[in-house]
Coordinates of C-alpha atoms in Angstrom, one line a residue:
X1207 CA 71.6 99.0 119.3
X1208 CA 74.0 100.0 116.3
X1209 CA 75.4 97.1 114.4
X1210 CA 78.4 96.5 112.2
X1211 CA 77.6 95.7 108.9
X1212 CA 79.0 92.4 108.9
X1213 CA 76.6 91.6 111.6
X1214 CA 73.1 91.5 109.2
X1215 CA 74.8 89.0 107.3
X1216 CA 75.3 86.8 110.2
X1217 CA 71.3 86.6 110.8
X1218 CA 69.6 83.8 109.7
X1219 CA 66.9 83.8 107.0
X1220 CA 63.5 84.1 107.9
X1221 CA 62.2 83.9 104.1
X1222 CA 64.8 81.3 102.2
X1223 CA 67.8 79.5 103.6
X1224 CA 69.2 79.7 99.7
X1225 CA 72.0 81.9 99.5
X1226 CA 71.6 84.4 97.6
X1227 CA 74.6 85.0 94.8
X1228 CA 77.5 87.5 95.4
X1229 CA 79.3 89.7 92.5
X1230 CA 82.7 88.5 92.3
X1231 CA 85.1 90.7 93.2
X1232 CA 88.6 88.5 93.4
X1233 CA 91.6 89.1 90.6
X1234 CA 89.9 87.4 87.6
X1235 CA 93.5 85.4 87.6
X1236 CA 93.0 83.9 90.4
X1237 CA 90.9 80.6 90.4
X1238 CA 89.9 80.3 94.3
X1239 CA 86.5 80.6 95.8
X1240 CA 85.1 84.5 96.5
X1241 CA 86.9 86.3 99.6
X1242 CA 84.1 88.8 100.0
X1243 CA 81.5 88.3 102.4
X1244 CA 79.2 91.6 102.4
X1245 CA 77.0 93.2 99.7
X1246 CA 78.7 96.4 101.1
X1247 CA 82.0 96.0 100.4
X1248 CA 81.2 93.8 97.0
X1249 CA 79.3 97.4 95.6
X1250 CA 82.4 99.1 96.8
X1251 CA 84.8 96.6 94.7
X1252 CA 82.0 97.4 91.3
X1253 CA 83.0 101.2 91.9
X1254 CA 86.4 100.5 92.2
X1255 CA 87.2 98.3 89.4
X1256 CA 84.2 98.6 87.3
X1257 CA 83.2 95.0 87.1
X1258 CA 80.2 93.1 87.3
X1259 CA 80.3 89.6 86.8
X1260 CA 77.5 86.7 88.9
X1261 CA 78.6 83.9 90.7
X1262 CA 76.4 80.8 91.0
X1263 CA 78.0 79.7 94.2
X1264 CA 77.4 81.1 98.1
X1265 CA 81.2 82.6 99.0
X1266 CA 82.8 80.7 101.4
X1267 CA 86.0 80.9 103.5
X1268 CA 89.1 78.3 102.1
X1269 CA 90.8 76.1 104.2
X1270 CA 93.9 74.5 103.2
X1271 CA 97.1 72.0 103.9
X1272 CA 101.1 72.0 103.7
X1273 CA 102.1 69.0 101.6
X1274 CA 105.4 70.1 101.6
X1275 CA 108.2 72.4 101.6
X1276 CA 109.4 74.8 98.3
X1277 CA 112.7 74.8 96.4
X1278 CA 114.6 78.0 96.9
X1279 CA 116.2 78.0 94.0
X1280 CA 114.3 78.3 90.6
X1281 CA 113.3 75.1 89.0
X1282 CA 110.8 73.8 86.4
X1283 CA 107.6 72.2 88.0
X1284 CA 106.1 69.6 86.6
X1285 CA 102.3 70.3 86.0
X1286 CA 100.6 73.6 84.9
X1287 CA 104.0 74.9 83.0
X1288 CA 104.2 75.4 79.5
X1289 CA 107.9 74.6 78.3
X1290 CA 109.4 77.9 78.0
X1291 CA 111.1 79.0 74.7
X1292 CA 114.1 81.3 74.6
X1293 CA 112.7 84.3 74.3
X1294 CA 109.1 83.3 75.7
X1295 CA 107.0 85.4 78.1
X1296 CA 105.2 82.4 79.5
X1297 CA 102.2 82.6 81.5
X1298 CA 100.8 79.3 82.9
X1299 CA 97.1 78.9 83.6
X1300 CA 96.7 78.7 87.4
X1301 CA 95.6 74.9 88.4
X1302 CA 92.5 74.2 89.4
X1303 CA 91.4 74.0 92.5
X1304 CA 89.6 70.8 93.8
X1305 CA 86.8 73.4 95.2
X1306 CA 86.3 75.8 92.3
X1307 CA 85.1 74.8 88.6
X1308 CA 88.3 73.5 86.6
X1309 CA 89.4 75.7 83.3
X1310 CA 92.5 77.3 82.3
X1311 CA 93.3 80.7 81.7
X1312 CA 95.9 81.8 78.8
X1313 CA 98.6 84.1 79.4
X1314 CA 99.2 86.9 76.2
X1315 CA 102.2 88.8 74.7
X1316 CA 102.7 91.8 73.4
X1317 CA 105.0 92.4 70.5
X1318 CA 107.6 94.7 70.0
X1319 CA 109.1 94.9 73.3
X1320 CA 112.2 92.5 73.3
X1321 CA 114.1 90.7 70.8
X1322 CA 112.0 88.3 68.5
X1323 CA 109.3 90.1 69.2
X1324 CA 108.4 89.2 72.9
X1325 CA 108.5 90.4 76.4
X1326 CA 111.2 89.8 79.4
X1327 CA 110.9 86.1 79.8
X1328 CA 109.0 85.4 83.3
X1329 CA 106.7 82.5 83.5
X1330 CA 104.0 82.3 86.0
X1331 CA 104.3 79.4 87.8
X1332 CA 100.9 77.3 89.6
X1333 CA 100.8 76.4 92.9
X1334 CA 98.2 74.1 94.9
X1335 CA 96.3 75.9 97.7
X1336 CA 96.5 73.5 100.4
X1337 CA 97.5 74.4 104.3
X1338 CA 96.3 73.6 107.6
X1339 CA 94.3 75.3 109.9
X1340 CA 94.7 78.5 111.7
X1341 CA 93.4 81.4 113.2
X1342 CA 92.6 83.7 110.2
X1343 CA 93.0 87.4 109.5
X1344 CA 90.0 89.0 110.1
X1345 CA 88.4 90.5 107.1
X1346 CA 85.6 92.4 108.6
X1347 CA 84.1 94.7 105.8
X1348 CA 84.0 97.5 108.5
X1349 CA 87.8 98.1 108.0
X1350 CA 87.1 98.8 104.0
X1351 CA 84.4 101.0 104.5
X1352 CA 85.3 104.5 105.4
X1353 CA 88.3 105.2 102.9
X1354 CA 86.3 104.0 99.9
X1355 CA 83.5 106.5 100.9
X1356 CA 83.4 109.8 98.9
X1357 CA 82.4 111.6 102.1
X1358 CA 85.7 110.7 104.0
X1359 CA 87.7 112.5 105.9
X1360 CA 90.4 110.9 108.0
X1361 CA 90.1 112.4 111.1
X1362 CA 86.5 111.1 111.0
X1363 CA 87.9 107.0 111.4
X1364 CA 88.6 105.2 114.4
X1365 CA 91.7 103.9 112.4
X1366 CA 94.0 106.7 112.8
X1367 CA 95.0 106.1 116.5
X1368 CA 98.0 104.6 117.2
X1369 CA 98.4 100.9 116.9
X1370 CA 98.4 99.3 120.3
X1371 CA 99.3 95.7 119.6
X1372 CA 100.4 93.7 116.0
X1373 CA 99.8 90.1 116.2
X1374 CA 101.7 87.7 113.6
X1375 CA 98.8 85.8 111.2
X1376 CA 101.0 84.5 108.8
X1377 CA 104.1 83.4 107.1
X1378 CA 104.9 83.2 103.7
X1379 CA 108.1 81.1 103.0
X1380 CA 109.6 82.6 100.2
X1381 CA 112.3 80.6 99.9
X1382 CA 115.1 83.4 99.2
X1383 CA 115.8 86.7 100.4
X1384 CA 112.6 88.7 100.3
X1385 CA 114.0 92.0 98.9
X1386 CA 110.8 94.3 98.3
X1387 CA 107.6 93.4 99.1
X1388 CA 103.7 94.7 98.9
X1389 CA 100.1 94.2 100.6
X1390 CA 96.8 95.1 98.7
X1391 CA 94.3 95.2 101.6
X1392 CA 91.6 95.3 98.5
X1393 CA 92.5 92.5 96.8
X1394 CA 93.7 90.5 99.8
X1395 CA 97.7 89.4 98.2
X1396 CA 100.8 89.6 98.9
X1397 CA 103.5 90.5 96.4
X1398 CA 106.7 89.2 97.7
X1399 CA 110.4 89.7 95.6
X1400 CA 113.2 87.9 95.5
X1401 CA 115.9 87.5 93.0
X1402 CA 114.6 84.9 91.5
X1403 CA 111.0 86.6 90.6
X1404 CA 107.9 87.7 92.4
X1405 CA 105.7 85.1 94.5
X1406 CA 101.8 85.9 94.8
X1407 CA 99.7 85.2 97.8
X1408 CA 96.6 84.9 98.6
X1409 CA 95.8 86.2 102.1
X1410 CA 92.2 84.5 102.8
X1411 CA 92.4 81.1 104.9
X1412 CA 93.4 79.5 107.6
X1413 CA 97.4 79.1 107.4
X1414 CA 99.9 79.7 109.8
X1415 CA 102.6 78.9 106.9
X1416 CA 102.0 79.3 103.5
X1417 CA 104.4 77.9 101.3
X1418 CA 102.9 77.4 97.5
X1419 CA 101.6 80.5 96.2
X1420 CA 99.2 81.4 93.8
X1421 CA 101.5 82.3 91.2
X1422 CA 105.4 82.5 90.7
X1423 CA 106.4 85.7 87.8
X1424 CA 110.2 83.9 87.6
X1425 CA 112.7 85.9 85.5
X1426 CA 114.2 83.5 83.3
X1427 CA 116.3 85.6 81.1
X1428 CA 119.7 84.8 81.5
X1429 CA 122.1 86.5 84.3
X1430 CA 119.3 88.3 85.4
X1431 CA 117.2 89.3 88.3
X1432 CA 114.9 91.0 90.2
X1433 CA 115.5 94.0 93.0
X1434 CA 112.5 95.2 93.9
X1435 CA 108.2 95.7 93.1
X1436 CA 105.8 98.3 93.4
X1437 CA 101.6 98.1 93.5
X1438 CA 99.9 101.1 92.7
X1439 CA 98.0 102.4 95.3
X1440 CA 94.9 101.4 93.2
X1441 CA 95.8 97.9 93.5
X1442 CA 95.8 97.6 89.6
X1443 CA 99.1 97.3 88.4
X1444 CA 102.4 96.0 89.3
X1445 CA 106.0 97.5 88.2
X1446 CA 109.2 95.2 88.5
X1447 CA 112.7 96.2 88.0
X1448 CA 116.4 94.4 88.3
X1449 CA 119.3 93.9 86.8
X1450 CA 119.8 92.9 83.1
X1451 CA 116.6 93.4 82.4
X1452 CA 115.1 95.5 78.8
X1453 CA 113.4 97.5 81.1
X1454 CA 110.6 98.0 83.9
X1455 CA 107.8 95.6 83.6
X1456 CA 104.2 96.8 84.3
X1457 CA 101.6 94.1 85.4
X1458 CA 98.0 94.3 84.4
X1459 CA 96.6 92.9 88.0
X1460 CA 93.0 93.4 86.4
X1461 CA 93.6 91.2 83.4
X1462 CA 92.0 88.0 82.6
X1463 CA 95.7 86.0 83.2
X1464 CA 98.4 87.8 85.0
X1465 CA 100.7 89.1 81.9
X1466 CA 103.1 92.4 81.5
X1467 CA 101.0 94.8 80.1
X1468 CA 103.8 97.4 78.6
X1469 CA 107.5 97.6 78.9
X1470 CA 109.2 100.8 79.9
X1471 CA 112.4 100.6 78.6
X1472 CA 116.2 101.6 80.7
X1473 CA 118.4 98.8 78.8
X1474 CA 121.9 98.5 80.5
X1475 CA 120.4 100.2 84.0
X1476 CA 119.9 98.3 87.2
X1477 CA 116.8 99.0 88.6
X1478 CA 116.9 99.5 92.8
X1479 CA 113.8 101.4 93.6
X1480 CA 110.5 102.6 92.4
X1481 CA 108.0 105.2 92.7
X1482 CA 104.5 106.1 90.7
X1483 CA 102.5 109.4 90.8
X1484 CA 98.7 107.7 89.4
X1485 CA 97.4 111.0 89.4
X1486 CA 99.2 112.2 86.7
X1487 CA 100.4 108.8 85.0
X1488 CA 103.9 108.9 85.8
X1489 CA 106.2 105.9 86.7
X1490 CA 109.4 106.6 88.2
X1491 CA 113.2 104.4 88.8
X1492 CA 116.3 104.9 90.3
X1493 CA 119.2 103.5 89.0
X1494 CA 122.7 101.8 90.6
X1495 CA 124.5 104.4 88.3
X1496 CA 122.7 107.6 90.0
X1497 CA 120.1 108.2 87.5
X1498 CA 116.2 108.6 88.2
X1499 CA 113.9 107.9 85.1
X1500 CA 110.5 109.0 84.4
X1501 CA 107.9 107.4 81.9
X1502 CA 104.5 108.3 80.8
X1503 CA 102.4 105.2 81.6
X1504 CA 100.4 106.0 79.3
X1505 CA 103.1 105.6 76.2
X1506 CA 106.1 103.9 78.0
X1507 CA 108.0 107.3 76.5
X1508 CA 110.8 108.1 78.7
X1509 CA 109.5 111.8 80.0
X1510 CA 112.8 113.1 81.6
X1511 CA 116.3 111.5 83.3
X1512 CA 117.6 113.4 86.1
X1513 CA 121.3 112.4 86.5
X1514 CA 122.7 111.5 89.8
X1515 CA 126.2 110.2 91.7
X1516 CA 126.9 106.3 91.4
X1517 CA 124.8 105.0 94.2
X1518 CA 123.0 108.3 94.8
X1519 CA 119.4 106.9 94.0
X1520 CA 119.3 104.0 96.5
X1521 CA 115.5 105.3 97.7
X1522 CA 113.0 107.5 96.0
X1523 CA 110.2 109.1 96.7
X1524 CA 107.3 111.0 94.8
X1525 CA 105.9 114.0 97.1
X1526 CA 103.1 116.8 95.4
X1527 CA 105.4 117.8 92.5
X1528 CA 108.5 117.3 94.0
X1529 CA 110.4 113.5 93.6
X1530 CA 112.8 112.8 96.2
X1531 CA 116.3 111.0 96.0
X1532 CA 118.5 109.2 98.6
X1533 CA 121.6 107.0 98.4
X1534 CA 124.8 105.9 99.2
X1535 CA 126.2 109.6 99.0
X1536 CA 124.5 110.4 102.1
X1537 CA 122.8 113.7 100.5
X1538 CA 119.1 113.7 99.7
X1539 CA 118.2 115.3 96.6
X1540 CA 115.0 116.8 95.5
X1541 CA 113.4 117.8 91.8
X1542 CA 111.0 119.9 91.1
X1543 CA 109.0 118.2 88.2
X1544 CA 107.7 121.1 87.1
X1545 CA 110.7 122.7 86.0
X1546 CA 114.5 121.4 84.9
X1547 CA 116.5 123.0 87.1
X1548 CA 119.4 121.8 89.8
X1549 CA 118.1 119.9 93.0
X1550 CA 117.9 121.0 96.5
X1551 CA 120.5 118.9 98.1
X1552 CA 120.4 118.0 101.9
X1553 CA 123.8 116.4 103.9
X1554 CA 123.0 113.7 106.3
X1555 CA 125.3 111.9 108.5
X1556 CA 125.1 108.4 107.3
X1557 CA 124.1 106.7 103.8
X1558 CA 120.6 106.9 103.4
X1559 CA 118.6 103.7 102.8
X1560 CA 114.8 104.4 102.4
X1561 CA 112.4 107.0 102.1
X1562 CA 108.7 107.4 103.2
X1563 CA 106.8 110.5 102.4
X1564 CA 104.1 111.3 104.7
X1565 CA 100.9 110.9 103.0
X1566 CA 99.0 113.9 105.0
X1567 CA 102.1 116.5 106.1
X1568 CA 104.8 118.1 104.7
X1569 CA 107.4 115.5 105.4
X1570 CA 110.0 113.2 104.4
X1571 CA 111.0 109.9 106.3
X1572 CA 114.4 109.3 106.2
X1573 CA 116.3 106.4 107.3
X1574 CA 120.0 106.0 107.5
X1575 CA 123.1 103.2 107.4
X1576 CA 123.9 104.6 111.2
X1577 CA 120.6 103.7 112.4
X1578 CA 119.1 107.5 112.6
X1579 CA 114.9 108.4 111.5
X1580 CA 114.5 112.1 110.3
X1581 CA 112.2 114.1 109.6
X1582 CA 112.8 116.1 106.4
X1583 CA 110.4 119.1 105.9
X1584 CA 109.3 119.3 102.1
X1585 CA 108.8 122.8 101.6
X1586 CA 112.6 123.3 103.3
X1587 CA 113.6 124.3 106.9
X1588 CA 115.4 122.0 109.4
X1589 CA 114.8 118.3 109.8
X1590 CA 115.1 117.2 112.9
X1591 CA 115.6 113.1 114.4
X1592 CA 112.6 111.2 115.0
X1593 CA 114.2 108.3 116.7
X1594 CA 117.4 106.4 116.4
X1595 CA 118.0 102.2 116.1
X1596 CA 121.1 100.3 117.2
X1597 CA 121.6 99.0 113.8
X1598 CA 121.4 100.0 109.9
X1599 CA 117.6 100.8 108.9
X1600 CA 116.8 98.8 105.4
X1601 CA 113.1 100.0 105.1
X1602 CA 110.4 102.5 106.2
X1603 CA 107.0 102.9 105.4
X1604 CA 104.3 105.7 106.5
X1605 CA 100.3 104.2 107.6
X1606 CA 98.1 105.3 105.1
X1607 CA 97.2 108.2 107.4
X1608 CA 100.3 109.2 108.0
X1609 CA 99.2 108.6 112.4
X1610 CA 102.3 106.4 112.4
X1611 CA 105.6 104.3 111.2
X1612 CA 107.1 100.8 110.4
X1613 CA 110.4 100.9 110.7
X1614 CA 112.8 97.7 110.0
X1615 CA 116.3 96.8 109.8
X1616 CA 119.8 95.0 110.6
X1617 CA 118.4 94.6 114.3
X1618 CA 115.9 91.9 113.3
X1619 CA 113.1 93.7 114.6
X1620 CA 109.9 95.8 113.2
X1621 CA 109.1 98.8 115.4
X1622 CA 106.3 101.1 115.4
X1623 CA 107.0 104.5 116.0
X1624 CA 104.0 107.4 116.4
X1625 CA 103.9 110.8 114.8
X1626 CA 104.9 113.6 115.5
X1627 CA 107.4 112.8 118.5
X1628 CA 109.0 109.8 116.9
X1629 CA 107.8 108.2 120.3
X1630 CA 108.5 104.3 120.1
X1631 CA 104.8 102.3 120.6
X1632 CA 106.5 98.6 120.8
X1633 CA 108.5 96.2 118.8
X1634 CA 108.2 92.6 116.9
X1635 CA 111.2 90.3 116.5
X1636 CA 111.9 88.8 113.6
X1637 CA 114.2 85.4 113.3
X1638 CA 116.9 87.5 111.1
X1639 CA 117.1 90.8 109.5
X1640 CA 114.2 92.6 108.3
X1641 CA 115.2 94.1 104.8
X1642 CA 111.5 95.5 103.8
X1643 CA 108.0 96.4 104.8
X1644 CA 104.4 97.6 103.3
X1645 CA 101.4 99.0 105.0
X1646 CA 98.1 98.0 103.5
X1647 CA 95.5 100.8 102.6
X1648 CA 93.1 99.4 105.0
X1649 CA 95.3 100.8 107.9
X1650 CA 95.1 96.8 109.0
X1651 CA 97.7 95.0 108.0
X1652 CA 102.0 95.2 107.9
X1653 CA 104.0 92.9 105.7
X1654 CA 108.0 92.7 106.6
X1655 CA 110.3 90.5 103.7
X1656 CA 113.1 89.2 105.8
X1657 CA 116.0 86.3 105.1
X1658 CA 113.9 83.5 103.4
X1659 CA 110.1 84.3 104.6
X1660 CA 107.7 87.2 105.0
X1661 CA 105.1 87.7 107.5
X1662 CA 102.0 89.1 107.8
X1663 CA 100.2 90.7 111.1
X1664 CA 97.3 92.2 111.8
X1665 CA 97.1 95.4 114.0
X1666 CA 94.7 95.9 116.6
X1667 CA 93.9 99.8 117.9

């Protein structure tokens, strides 16, 4: 009889009852015990980040406790901070855990990016891991496999059906308005953002509220804040943007200490939305004044602007060669990046509010102020409406297989809807309006950032 993977390792020993020592595959930043439980998925994470480093202990799963509830406006904490100077970029070493080997971790700087020689002041903050018990997410290394093998080809997995239920594992209690948020199914976090900086969770244990996360990135420059984040679709690095900001901070998620690795600069912009293109190394940002920005990761030179109406670059989107541009205007715009001529411009009804490209057809998600889903063909033609919502859509995001749809909004609920029809398949109330949503790579998991908190559920096919 065929057997999952995970099943062998659920055999007992006939030779040794020793464990025998994993790899370690977590963020070396972050201090818990190993997540992994399977060789198979632990070779997987050597490919994929190129790694290799031996663990004396067996992995094991965490458990944890709530001792209490979180501020939600930005103070100091007591232990674990260094004091921050005025134009420090601090980095805290996370705390110790009372399971793992204590030590300390240094954050590092890089000079030349902001005045006296430092980077946008954001300290990372340490937080306890202790919770109470609950059901876990189930992080069986079958759901990994098949898009990390070289062989794959998506109509091959099981996982491109529609979703027929999503169950709510989780909540993270931001503590503000959760305005962008994003799931690495790989590295098992949560990248939540508020105003106030980005919280990081981890998404291993049993918690039915999580309310200390692993790290706090606060912005602690004056008057300034934070609008939204991106992760790569590699799951190694992070992008930021706000307002009154030097620029566009990139992460390093593969470093020794969480720390912004580079600085792309856009002085006097607001930042609202972000896009990258790995392939090529391209980082893009739209702007509150109309303007779309492009950098070359790997010099932080600006490559290109393409100017825009005030309020025109609400959403973007990077498709093939083509970058697409929604906003307040109510036209989406779209550059080819291979030349410098004039956009195509399309008229919708209403404001547009977010954009999802489909990751496997020539399409465009659109989603309007009015409450309309459209379906905007990439290579030109007619778009057509894909489904319509009561209330003002705030986010959208494609599966990775493009199979289906989270949609969110004003009506305090996240729907799934199925491709190609735009059919409904259900929908998940929310306490409050749902303002943005992330699909991990895995095809497993949907995070929604609503008024204070975000949650996390598992989908079952």
């Amino acid at each position: 009889m065929a057997m999952r993977s995970s099943d062998w390792f659920q055999q007992p020993s006939r030779v040794d009852d020793t464990p025998a020592p994993l790899l370690d595959p977590q963020p070396c930043w972050y201090s818990e015990p190993l997540f992994w439980q399977d060789v198979l998925t632990v070779q997987l994470w050597q490919m994929f980040a190129g790694t290799y480093r031996g663990v004396d202990q067996p992995s094991h799963r965490l458990t944890e406790q709530v001792p209490g509830l979180e501020s939600q406006e930005p103070e100091p904490h007591s232990s674990g901070v260094e004091p921050c100077t005025k134009d420090a970029l601090v980095l805290s070493p996370l705390e110790p855990s009372h399971r793992s080997p204590a030590g300390s971790q240094e954050g590092s700087t890089r000079p030349g990016m902001a005045e006296g020689g430092m980077l946008p002041r954001v300290a990372q903050v340490p937080a306890r891991r202790d919770c109470h018990f609950m059901k876990p997410i189930d992080w069986d290394p079958e759901d990994f496999k098949d898009a990390w093998r070289p062989d794959f080809l998506p109509w091959h997995s099981r996982k491109l059906v529609t979703p027929y239920r999503m169950e709510r594992k989780r909540t993270l209690k931001h503590g503000e308005p959760v305005l962008s948020i994003a799931v690495s199914s790989f590295m098992r976090h949560a990248f939540t953002c508020g105003r106030g900086g980005v919280k990081v969770w981890c998404l291993v244990g049993q918690v039915v509220e999580d309310r200390l996360p692993v790290s706090h990135l606060r912005v602690q420059t004056h008057r300034a804040y934070l609008r939204t984040c991106l992760v790569s679709s590699d799951s190694t690095t992070m992008l930021t943007g706000g307002h009154n900001l030097a620029g566009v901070s990139v992460w390093d998620l593969m470093a020794s200490s969480l720390h912004v690795r580079d600085e792309l600069p856009c002085a006097a912009l607001t930042c609202q939305a972000l896009a990258a293109k790995l392939e090529d190394k391209l980082a893009f940002a739209g702007f509150t004044d109309g303007t779309i920005r492009i950098w070359d990761l790997r010099n932080q030179h600006v490559v290109r602007d393409l100017p825009g109406p005030t309020n025109g670059a609400k959403s973007i989107a990077v498709k093939g060669q083509n970058i697409w541009m929604g906003g307040l205007d109510a036209c989406l715009r779209c550059w080819d990046l291979r030349n410098a001529g004039e956009p195509q411009e399309y008229q919708f009804e209403s404001q547009i509010i977010s954009l999802s490209p489909s990751p496997q057809e020539d399409w465009v998600l659109v989603g309007t102020a009015n409450g309309q889903q459209w379906l905007q063909p990439t290579r030109g033609g007619q778009k057509y409406m894909v489904g319509c919502k009561d209330s003002t859509i705030l986010g959208l995001k494609f599966s990775p297989f493009g199979q289906w749809w989270v949609s969110v909004g004003m009506d305090n609920l996240v729907s799934i809807y199925s491709m190609p029809t735009g059919s409904m398949v259900f929908q998940v109330p929310e306490t409050s309006s749902v303002m943005c949503c992330d699909v991990s790579s895995n095809n497993r998991l949907i995070v929604t950032g609503s008024r204070d908190h975000a949650s996390v559920y598992q989908i079952t096919y």
